[in-house]
Amino acid sequence: MAVYTDITDAELETFLEGYDLGAPLAFKGIAEGTENSNFLLETEKGRYILTVYERRVKADDLPYFLNLLTWLADRGYPSARPVADRAGKTLATLRGKAAAIVEFLPGLSVRKPTAAHCREAGEGLAWLHLAGEGYGGRRANDLGQAAWSPLFAKHRKAADDLKPGLSAVIDQDLAQLALMWPRNLPAGTIHADYFPDNVFFKPDGKFAATIDFYFACEDAYAYDVAIMLNAWCFEADGSFNITAAKALLNGYERRRPLSPAEKEALPILARGAALRFFLTRLADWGATPAGALVKPKDPLEYERKLAVHREGLTLFA
C-alpha cells in the first residue's frame, strides 16, 4: 500500500475536530499511487479521501492544486472537491505534514483499457482542458523538457545498472528532443499524470471522473494528450496499439479539435513524455523510503516505449 505516514485513531479524531464531518466510522489506507499517503475516510456525513502529502509535492504548490480542484468542480467537471475546515481552509497539517480532505468520487479505474475506454477518457481529458480555461493559478511544469537533462545527470549510473549502455542512448534522446521540441502550441492547465489509475468510469463504461491532480501545471494541451497516449495505448508486450490511439484522439476531438500544429507535434511530444516518465521512474527506483509498503514502478517499461517512439509514430493520415 502506498502509505508512508500511518495515522492512529486518536490522531484522526483530533484532526477531524477541525471539520464539520461528524465522527469517523471507517478509515483505511488506499493501495494506489506512489507519491502521497491516501486514506479512505467514512464519517457520519459521508465518504472522503484524506491525503497526507509526501515526497515530490512542494508545500508552496498545494494551494494551486487545491484551488484548481475547486475551480474545476465549480464548473461541473467531475473532480474531487476539497473540503474546508471550520475556519474555511482546505489545507491542514497532520503528523507535521500538509494534509487535505476531498470528496469521495464514485467510479472505478481499469487496469487494461479497451479502445472504448480510451475514447471516453480522451473526451474526459479535453473536457478537463476546457474546464480549466480561465483558472488564475500559475504553476510551471517543473518536470518539463528543460528539467530532463539535469535530472538524468543525477542517475546515469542507475540507467547503466538497469541496462548496460543505456545512458548513452538516453543522452541521444535528450539531445534530439532539445532540438526538436515543439514551441508555441496551444497551452493552459494540464493534468500531466493522466494515467488509467487516475481516471474513473461508470459501470456502463462511460467516463466518470478524474483524480490525483498533483502534477497539474501549465503546458501544451497536446503534451497532456501525448502523456495519455503512452499511458493508455501500449500493450503488455511493448507494442503500440494504434486502434486504441485513434479512439483516444477521436474522443478528445469530440470536445476540443486539435490544431494542425498539435497533430504534427504529437509524435515528438509522445517521445518526450515517454522520456519524462522513464526519468522519474529511474529516480524513484532506488529512492523508495524504508518501510513504505509500495513497489517502485519499472523504468524499463518506459524505455521500451521510447524505443517505439524512436522509430516514429503515424497517428494521422
mmCIF file of C-alpha atoms in Angstrom:
data_model
loop_
_atom_site.group_PDB
_atom_site.id
_atom_site.type_symbol
_atom_site.label_atom_id
_atom_site.label_comp_id
_atom_site.label_asym_id
_atom_site.label_seq_id
_atom_site.Cartn_x
_atom_site.Cartn_y
_atom_site.Cartn_z
ATOM 1 C CA MET A 1 0.000 0.000 0.000
ATOM 2 C CA ALA A 2 1.267 3.477 -0.867
ATOM 3 C CA VAL A 3 1.072 4.738 2.707
ATOM 4 C CA TYR A 4 4.190 6.368 4.098
ATOM 5 C CA THR A 5 2.554 8.008 7.133
ATOM 6 C CA ASP A 6 0.470 5.891 9.491
ATOM 7 C CA ILE A 7 -2.314 7.728 11.315
ATOM 8 C CA THR A 8 -3.572 6.478 14.664
ATOM 9 C CA ASP A 9 -7.238 6.545 15.657
ATOM 10 C CA ALA A 10 -6.510 9.207 18.263
ATOM 11 C CA GLU A 11 -4.703 11.400 15.720
ATOM 12 C CA LEU A 12 -7.563 11.064 13.270
ATOM 13 C CA GLU A 13 -10.187 12.001 15.855
ATOM 14 C CA THR A 14 -8.212 15.074 16.893
ATOM 15 C CA PHE A 15 -7.716 16.082 13.264
ATOM 16 C CA LEU A 16 -11.420 15.751 12.459
ATOM 17 C CA GLU A 17 -12.373 18.031 15.336
ATOM 18 C CA GLY A 18 -11.453 20.868 12.987
ATOM 19 C CA TYR A 19 -14.083 19.776 10.435
ATOM 20 C CA ASP A 20 -17.857 19.581 10.410
ATOM 21 C CA LEU A 21 -17.877 15.980 9.181
ATOM 22 C CA GLY A 22 -19.105 14.121 12.238
ATOM 23 C CA ALA A 23 -17.380 11.213 13.910
ATOM 24 C CA PRO A 24 -15.217 8.789 11.898
ATOM 25 C CA LEU A 25 -16.820 5.432 11.121
ATOM 26 C CA ALA A 26 -14.140 3.767 8.952
ATOM 27 C CA PHE A 27 -10.578 4.583 7.945
ATOM 28 C CA LYS A 28 -8.154 2.597 5.802
ATOM 29 C CA GLY A 29 -5.135 3.104 3.579
ATOM 30 C CA ILE A 30 -5.533 3.000 -0.197
ATOM 31 C CA ALA A 31 -3.222 0.667 -2.128
ATOM 32 C CA GLU A 32 -2.747 3.001 -5.095
ATOM 33 C CA GLY A 33 -0.331 5.754 -6.058
ATOM 34 C CA THR A 34 3.293 6.295 -5.114
ATOM 35 C CA GLU A 35 3.551 9.987 -4.264
ATOM 36 C CA ASN A 36 1.355 10.531 -1.182
ATOM 37 C CA SER A 37 -0.323 8.684 1.672
ATOM 38 C CA ASN A 38 -4.026 8.266 0.847
ATOM 39 C CA PHE A 39 -6.825 7.025 3.081
ATOM 40 C CA LEU A 40 -10.480 6.246 2.537
ATOM 41 C CA LEU A 41 -12.399 8.018 5.293
ATOM 42 C CA GLU A 42 -16.035 7.429 6.171
ATOM 43 C CA THR A 43 -17.735 9.692 8.694
ATOM 44 C CA GLU A 44 -21.263 10.391 9.845
ATOM 45 C CA LYS A 45 -21.548 12.917 6.991
ATOM 46 C CA GLY A 46 -20.271 10.757 4.110
ATOM 47 C CA ARG A 47 -17.194 9.312 2.393
ATOM 48 C CA TYR A 48 -13.987 11.226 1.715
ATOM 49 C CA ILE A 49 -10.332 10.831 0.781
ATOM 50 C CA LEU A 50 -7.714 12.054 3.242
ATOM 51 C CA THR A 51 -4.307 12.761 1.692
ATOM 52 C CA VAL A 52 -1.081 13.341 3.571
ATOM 53 C CA TYR A 53 1.407 14.942 1.172
ATOM 54 C CA GLU A 54 4.800 13.293 0.823
ATOM 55 C CA ARG A 55 7.875 13.225 -1.375
ATOM 56 C CA ARG A 56 7.792 15.401 -4.505
ATOM 57 C CA VAL A 57 4.841 17.604 -3.619
ATOM 58 C CA LYS A 58 6.048 21.055 -2.582
ATOM 59 C CA ALA A 59 4.122 22.801 0.160
ATOM 60 C CA ASP A 60 4.053 26.037 -1.842
ATOM 61 C CA ASP A 61 2.286 24.246 -4.710
ATOM 62 C CA LEU A 62 -0.574 22.850 -2.634
ATOM 63 C CA PRO A 63 -2.822 25.944 -2.808
ATOM 64 C CA TYR A 64 -2.517 25.792 -6.606
ATOM 65 C CA PHE A 65 -3.651 22.146 -6.675
ATOM 66 C CA LEU A 66 -6.495 22.522 -4.184
ATOM 67 C CA ASN A 67 -7.793 25.739 -5.745
ATOM 68 C CA LEU A 68 -7.698 24.052 -9.153
ATOM 69 C CA LEU A 69 -9.852 21.198 -7.856
ATOM 70 C CA THR A 70 -12.355 23.717 -6.525
ATOM 71 C CA TRP A 71 -12.300 25.652 -9.833
ATOM 72 C CA LEU A 72 -12.985 22.518 -11.877
ATOM 73 C CA ALA A 73 -15.732 21.270 -9.547
ATOM 74 C CA ASP A 74 -17.422 24.686 -9.624
ATOM 75 C CA ARG A 75 -17.541 24.385 -13.417
ATOM 76 C CA GLY A 76 -19.134 20.978 -13.417
ATOM 77 C CA TYR A 77 -16.035 18.913 -14.102
ATOM 78 C CA PRO A 78 -16.087 15.631 -12.137
ATOM 79 C CA SER A 79 -13.081 16.126 -9.858
ATOM 80 C CA ALA A 80 -12.772 15.755 -6.095
ATOM 81 C CA ARG A 81 -13.812 18.999 -4.401
ATOM 82 C CA PRO A 82 -11.629 19.882 -1.371
ATOM 83 C CA VAL A 83 -13.430 20.043 1.979
ATOM 84 C CA ALA A 84 -12.908 23.198 4.020
ATOM 85 C CA ASP A 85 -12.409 23.024 7.785
ATOM 86 C CA ARG A 86 -14.367 25.115 10.293
ATOM 87 C CA ALA A 87 -12.083 28.055 9.548
ATOM 88 C CA GLY A 88 -12.731 27.838 5.818
ATOM 89 C CA LYS A 89 -9.308 26.410 4.957
ATOM 90 C CA THR A 90 -8.773 23.399 2.682
ATOM 91 C CA LEU A 91 -5.105 22.873 3.609
ATOM 92 C CA ALA A 92 -4.296 21.457 7.041
ATOM 93 C CA THR A 93 -1.464 19.756 8.944
ATOM 94 C CA LEU A 94 -1.399 16.170 10.204
ATOM 95 C CA ARG A 95 1.566 14.448 11.812
ATOM 96 C CA GLY A 96 3.622 17.524 10.946
ATOM 97 C CA LYS A 97 2.846 17.189 7.226
ATOM 98 C CA ALA A 98 0.467 19.017 4.925
ATOM 99 C CA ALA A 99 -2.874 17.256 4.509
ATOM 100 C CA ALA A 100 -6.282 17.754 2.918
ATOM 101 C CA ILE A 101 -9.670 16.080 2.726
ATOM 102 C CA VAL A 102 -11.523 15.873 -0.582
ATOM 103 C CA GLU A 103 -14.904 14.477 -1.519
ATOM 104 C CA PHE A 104 -15.092 10.820 -2.484
ATOM 105 C CA LEU A 105 -15.818 10.213 -6.171
ATOM 106 C CA PRO A 106 -17.724 7.113 -7.301
ATOM 107 C CA GLY A 107 -16.421 5.035 -10.184
ATOM 108 C CA LEU A 108 -13.728 2.508 -10.971
ATOM 109 C CA SER A 109 -10.410 2.710 -12.798
ATOM 110 C CA VAL A 110 -9.487 -0.008 -15.295
ATOM 111 C CA ARG A 111 -6.157 -1.824 -15.479
ATOM 112 C CA LYS A 112 -6.486 -2.884 -19.117
ATOM 113 C CA PRO A 113 -8.292 -0.103 -21.004
ATOM 114 C CA THR A 114 -10.144 -1.014 -24.178
ATOM 115 C CA ALA A 115 -10.423 1.250 -27.207
ATOM 116 C CA ALA A 116 -13.836 2.297 -25.864
ATOM 117 C CA HIS A 117 -12.263 3.315 -22.558
ATOM 118 C CA CYS A 118 -9.613 5.289 -24.454
ATOM 119 C CA ARG A 119 -12.294 7.158 -26.393
ATOM 120 C CA GLU A 120 -14.215 8.050 -23.231
ATOM 121 C CA ALA A 121 -11.096 9.054 -21.295
ATOM 122 C CA GLY A 122 -9.819 11.088 -24.245
ATOM 123 C CA GLU A 123 -13.028 13.093 -24.217
ATOM 124 C CA GLY A 124 -12.642 13.466 -20.450
ATOM 125 C CA LEU A 125 -9.187 14.972 -20.927
ATOM 126 C CA ALA A 126 -10.444 17.500 -23.471
ATOM 127 C CA TRP A 127 -13.275 18.402 -21.079
ATOM 128 C CA LEU A 128 -10.665 18.997 -18.363
ATOM 129 C CA HIS A 129 -8.646 21.293 -20.638
ATOM 130 C CA LEU A 130 -11.722 23.336 -21.467
ATOM 131 C CA ALA A 131 -12.930 23.475 -17.858
ATOM 132 C CA GLY A 132 -9.519 24.719 -16.734
ATOM 133 C CA GLU A 133 -9.601 27.744 -19.042
ATOM 134 C CA GLY A 134 -9.518 30.950 -17.020
ATOM 135 C CA TYR A 135 -8.071 29.386 -13.880
ATOM 136 C CA GLY A 136 -5.981 32.077 -12.247
ATOM 137 C CA GLY A 137 -3.383 29.832 -10.627
ATOM 138 C CA ARG A 138 0.052 29.605 -12.198
ATOM 139 C CA ARG A 139 2.480 26.696 -11.936
ATOM 140 C CA ALA A 140 5.247 25.940 -14.405
ATOM 141 C CA ASN A 141 5.900 22.320 -15.383
ATOM 142 C CA ASP A 142 8.941 21.558 -13.233
ATOM 143 C CA LEU A 143 9.261 18.176 -14.984
ATOM 144 C CA GLY A 144 9.117 19.648 -18.477
ATOM 145 C CA GLN A 145 11.706 19.314 -21.230
ATOM 146 C CA ALA A 146 14.186 21.747 -19.656
ATOM 147 C CA ALA A 147 14.361 19.622 -16.490
ATOM 148 C CA TRP A 148 15.197 16.293 -18.124
ATOM 149 C CA SER A 149 18.943 16.655 -18.677
ATOM 150 C CA PRO A 150 19.665 17.876 -15.122
ATOM 151 C CA LEU A 151 17.526 15.071 -13.726
ATOM 152 C CA PHE A 152 19.288 12.402 -15.780
ATOM 153 C CA ALA A 153 22.718 13.704 -14.771
ATOM 154 C CA LYS A 154 21.979 12.510 -11.232
ATOM 155 C CA HIS A 155 21.011 8.985 -12.293
ATOM 156 C CA ARG A 156 23.253 7.974 -15.196
ATOM 157 C CA LYS A 157 24.788 5.080 -13.267
ATOM 158 C CA ALA A 158 21.354 3.749 -12.337
ATOM 159 C CA ALA A 159 20.448 3.641 -16.039
ATOM 160 C CA ASP A 160 23.521 1.586 -16.931
ATOM 161 C CA ASP A 161 22.911 -0.691 -13.945
ATOM 162 C CA LEU A 162 19.470 -1.447 -15.337
ATOM 163 C CA LYS A 163 20.720 -1.961 -18.888
ATOM 164 C CA PRO A 164 24.395 -1.646 -19.911
ATOM 165 C CA GLY A 165 24.919 1.202 -22.380
ATOM 166 C CA LEU A 166 21.520 2.751 -21.714
ATOM 167 C CA SER A 167 22.912 6.093 -20.533
ATOM 168 C CA ALA A 168 24.437 6.768 -23.966
ATOM 169 C CA VAL A 169 21.101 6.045 -25.664
ATOM 170 C CA ILE A 170 19.288 8.398 -23.284
ATOM 171 C CA ASP A 171 21.896 11.079 -23.979
ATOM 172 C CA GLN A 172 20.964 10.878 -27.659
ATOM 173 C CA ASP A 173 17.267 11.128 -26.819
ATOM 174 C CA LEU A 174 17.877 14.215 -24.700
ATOM 175 C CA ALA A 175 19.919 15.919 -27.412
ATOM 176 C CA GLN A 176 17.414 15.191 -30.172
ATOM 177 C CA LEU A 177 14.427 16.254 -28.094
ATOM 178 C CA ALA A 178 16.124 19.516 -27.154
ATOM 179 C CA LEU A 179 16.492 20.308 -30.870
ATOM 180 C CA MET A 180 13.051 19.111 -31.953
ATOM 181 C CA TRP A 181 10.831 20.109 -29.020
ATOM 182 C CA PRO A 182 7.726 21.988 -30.267
ATOM 183 C CA ARG A 183 7.115 25.536 -29.079
ATOM 184 C CA ASN A 184 4.142 27.914 -29.106
ATOM 185 C CA LEU A 185 1.442 25.247 -29.112
ATOM 186 C CA PRO A 186 -1.956 25.982 -27.512
ATOM 187 C CA ALA A 187 -1.418 25.756 -23.769
ATOM 188 C CA GLY A 188 -3.190 26.024 -20.437
ATOM 189 C CA THR A 189 -3.815 23.927 -17.359
ATOM 190 C CA ILE A 190 -2.965 20.262 -17.901
ATOM 191 C CA HIS A 191 -3.218 17.205 -15.663
ATOM 192 C CA ALA A 192 0.268 15.870 -16.556
ATOM 193 C CA ASP A 193 -0.370 12.444 -14.964
ATOM 194 C CA TYR A 194 -3.477 11.220 -16.817
ATOM 195 C CA PHE A 195 -2.892 7.503 -16.309
ATOM 196 C CA PRO A 196 -5.606 4.817 -16.188
ATOM 197 C CA ASP A 197 -5.471 4.651 -12.384
ATOM 198 C CA ASN A 198 -6.341 8.366 -12.232
ATOM 199 C CA VAL A 199 -9.497 8.077 -14.350
ATOM 200 C CA PHE A 200 -12.792 6.576 -13.158
ATOM 201 C CA PHE A 201 -15.524 5.002 -15.241
ATOM 202 C CA LYS A 202 -19.198 4.320 -14.590
ATOM 203 C CA PRO A 203 -20.498 0.720 -14.674
ATOM 204 C CA ASP A 204 -21.603 1.269 -18.305
ATOM 205 C CA GLY A 205 -18.056 2.230 -19.311
ATOM 206 C CA LYS A 206 -18.705 5.955 -19.598
ATOM 207 C CA PHE A 207 -16.198 8.466 -18.244
ATOM 208 C CA ALA A 208 -16.949 9.303 -14.605
ATOM 209 C CA ALA A 209 -14.178 11.415 -13.040
ATOM 210 C CA THR A 210 -10.506 12.339 -12.814
ATOM 211 C CA ILE A 211 -8.396 12.236 -9.648
ATOM 212 C CA ASP A 212 -4.825 12.976 -8.492
ATOM 213 C CA PHE A 213 -4.040 16.430 -9.855
ATOM 214 C CA TYR A 214 -0.743 16.770 -8.008
ATOM 215 C CA PHE A 215 1.367 17.117 -11.161
ATOM 216 C CA ALA A 216 -1.020 19.639 -12.743
ATOM 217 C CA CYS A 217 0.683 22.655 -14.282
ATOM 218 C CA GLU A 218 0.703 24.962 -17.288
ATOM 219 C CA ASP A 219 1.934 23.386 -20.503
ATOM 220 C CA ALA A 220 0.832 22.483 -24.016
ATOM 221 C CA TYR A 221 -2.506 20.674 -24.175
ATOM 222 C CA ALA A 222 -1.058 18.307 -26.782
ATOM 223 C CA TYR A 223 1.662 17.281 -24.318
ATOM 224 C CA ASP A 224 -1.090 16.073 -21.982
ATOM 225 C CA VAL A 225 -2.528 14.068 -24.889
ATOM 226 C CA ALA A 226 0.946 12.631 -25.525
ATOM 227 C CA ILE A 227 1.261 11.532 -21.889
ATOM 228 C CA MET A 228 -2.086 9.789 -22.244
ATOM 229 C CA LEU A 229 -1.070 8.044 -25.484
ATOM 230 C CA ASN A 230 1.887 6.493 -23.653
ATOM 231 C CA ALA A 231 -0.117 5.509 -20.606
ATOM 232 C CA TRP A 232 -3.167 4.059 -22.363
ATOM 233 C CA CYS A 233 -2.106 2.744 -25.775
ATOM 234 C CA PHE A 234 0.746 0.308 -25.227
ATOM 235 C CA GLU A 235 0.262 -3.434 -24.818
ATOM 236 C CA ALA A 236 1.996 -5.569 -22.190
ATOM 237 C CA ASP A 237 4.473 -6.800 -24.822
ATOM 238 C CA GLY A 238 5.569 -3.202 -25.527
ATOM 239 C CA SER A 239 3.745 -2.803 -28.847
ATOM 240 C CA PHE A 240 1.787 0.346 -29.649
ATOM 241 C CA ASN A 241 -1.968 -0.120 -30.113
ATOM 242 C CA ILE A 242 -2.848 2.226 -32.958
ATOM 243 C CA THR A 243 -6.551 1.322 -32.696
ATOM 244 C CA ALA A 244 -6.631 2.480 -29.091
ATOM 245 C CA ALA A 245 -4.667 5.612 -30.003
ATOM 246 C CA LYS A 246 -7.078 6.582 -32.761
ATOM 247 C CA ALA A 247 -10.036 6.015 -30.433
ATOM 248 C CA LEU A 248 -8.354 8.212 -27.813
ATOM 249 C CA LEU A 249 -7.764 11.025 -30.297
ATOM 250 C CA ASN A 250 -11.290 10.692 -31.668
ATOM 251 C CA GLY A 251 -12.674 11.029 -28.155
ATOM 252 C CA TYR A 252 -10.502 14.049 -27.396
ATOM 253 C CA GLU A 253 -11.575 15.814 -30.587
ATOM 254 C CA ARG A 254 -15.242 15.326 -29.746
ATOM 255 C CA ARG A 255 -14.797 18.273 -27.379
ATOM 256 C CA ARG A 256 -11.599 20.014 -28.468
ATOM 257 C CA PRO A 257 -10.301 19.609 -32.025
ATOM 258 C CA LEU A 258 -6.524 19.515 -32.308
ATOM 259 C CA SER A 259 -4.879 22.128 -34.493
ATOM 260 C CA PRO A 260 -2.679 21.066 -37.440
ATOM 261 C CA ALA A 261 0.402 22.132 -35.455
ATOM 262 C CA GLU A 262 -0.667 19.987 -32.487
ATOM 263 C CA LYS A 263 -1.229 16.951 -34.689
ATOM 264 C CA GLU A 264 2.171 17.370 -36.306
ATOM 265 C CA ALA A 265 3.829 17.702 -32.900
ATOM 266 C CA LEU A 266 2.224 14.680 -31.224
ATOM 267 C CA PRO A 267 4.873 12.067 -32.193
ATOM 268 C CA ILE A 268 7.752 14.085 -30.744
ATOM 269 C CA LEU A 269 5.661 15.082 -27.726
ATOM 270 C CA ALA A 270 4.908 11.414 -27.098
ATOM 271 C CA ARG A 271 8.604 10.568 -27.279
ATOM 272 C CA GLY A 272 9.351 13.331 -24.793
ATOM 273 C CA ALA A 273 6.575 12.234 -22.476
ATOM 274 C CA ALA A 274 7.973 8.695 -22.504
ATOM 275 C CA LEU A 275 11.394 10.049 -21.575
ATOM 276 C CA ARG A 276 9.932 12.135 -18.736
ATOM 277 C CA PHE A 277 8.334 9.100 -17.094
ATOM 278 C CA PHE A 278 11.400 6.940 -17.688
ATOM 279 C CA LEU A 279 13.498 9.529 -15.862
ATOM 280 C CA THR A 280 11.208 9.964 -12.859
ATOM 281 C CA ARG A 281 10.828 6.200 -12.513
ATOM 282 C CA LEU A 282 14.603 5.892 -12.696
ATOM 283 C CA ALA A 283 14.938 8.491 -9.942
ATOM 284 C CA ASP A 284 12.411 6.598 -7.791
ATOM 285 C CA TRP A 285 13.931 3.167 -8.451
ATOM 286 C CA GLY A 286 16.389 3.294 -5.570
ATOM 287 C CA ALA A 287 14.776 6.017 -3.520
ATOM 288 C CA THR A 288 11.681 4.369 -2.022
ATOM 289 C CA PRO A 289 11.696 5.058 1.753
ATOM 290 C CA ALA A 290 12.468 2.102 4.008
ATOM 291 C CA GLY A 291 9.281 0.613 5.430
ATOM 292 C CA ALA A 292 6.983 2.017 2.755
ATOM 293 C CA LEU A 293 4.735 -0.752 1.511
ATOM 294 C CA VAL A 294 4.988 0.243 -2.141
ATOM 295 C CA LYS A 295 6.828 -1.226 -5.082
ATOM 296 C CA PRO A 296 8.565 1.312 -7.350
ATOM 297 C CA LYS A 297 7.492 1.219 -10.988
ATOM 298 C CA ASP A 298 9.839 -0.301 -13.557
ATOM 299 C CA PRO A 299 11.730 2.384 -15.544
ATOM 300 C CA LEU A 300 12.368 -0.094 -18.360
ATOM 301 C CA GLU A 301 8.662 -0.138 -19.234
ATOM 302 C CA TYR A 302 9.108 3.414 -20.479
ATOM 303 C CA GLU A 303 12.494 2.673 -22.031
ATOM 304 C CA ARG A 304 10.693 0.120 -24.232
ATOM 305 C CA LYS A 305 8.144 2.770 -25.161
ATOM 306 C CA LEU A 306 10.979 5.136 -26.030
ATOM 307 C CA ALA A 307 12.334 2.527 -28.434
ATOM 308 C CA VAL A 308 8.997 2.529 -30.267
ATOM 309 C CA HIS A 309 8.950 6.324 -30.449
ATOM 310 C CA ARG A 310 12.488 6.436 -31.876
ATOM 311 C CA GLU A 311 11.074 4.634 -34.911
ATOM 312 C CA GLY A 312 8.361 7.284 -35.245
ATOM 313 C CA LEU A 313 4.569 7.087 -34.968
ATOM 314 C CA THR A 314 1.989 7.818 -37.645
ATOM 315 C CA LEU A 315 -1.151 8.933 -35.814
ATOM 316 C CA PHE A 316 -2.957 10.802 -38.574
ATOM 317 C CA ALA A 317 -3.368 10.000 -42.244
#
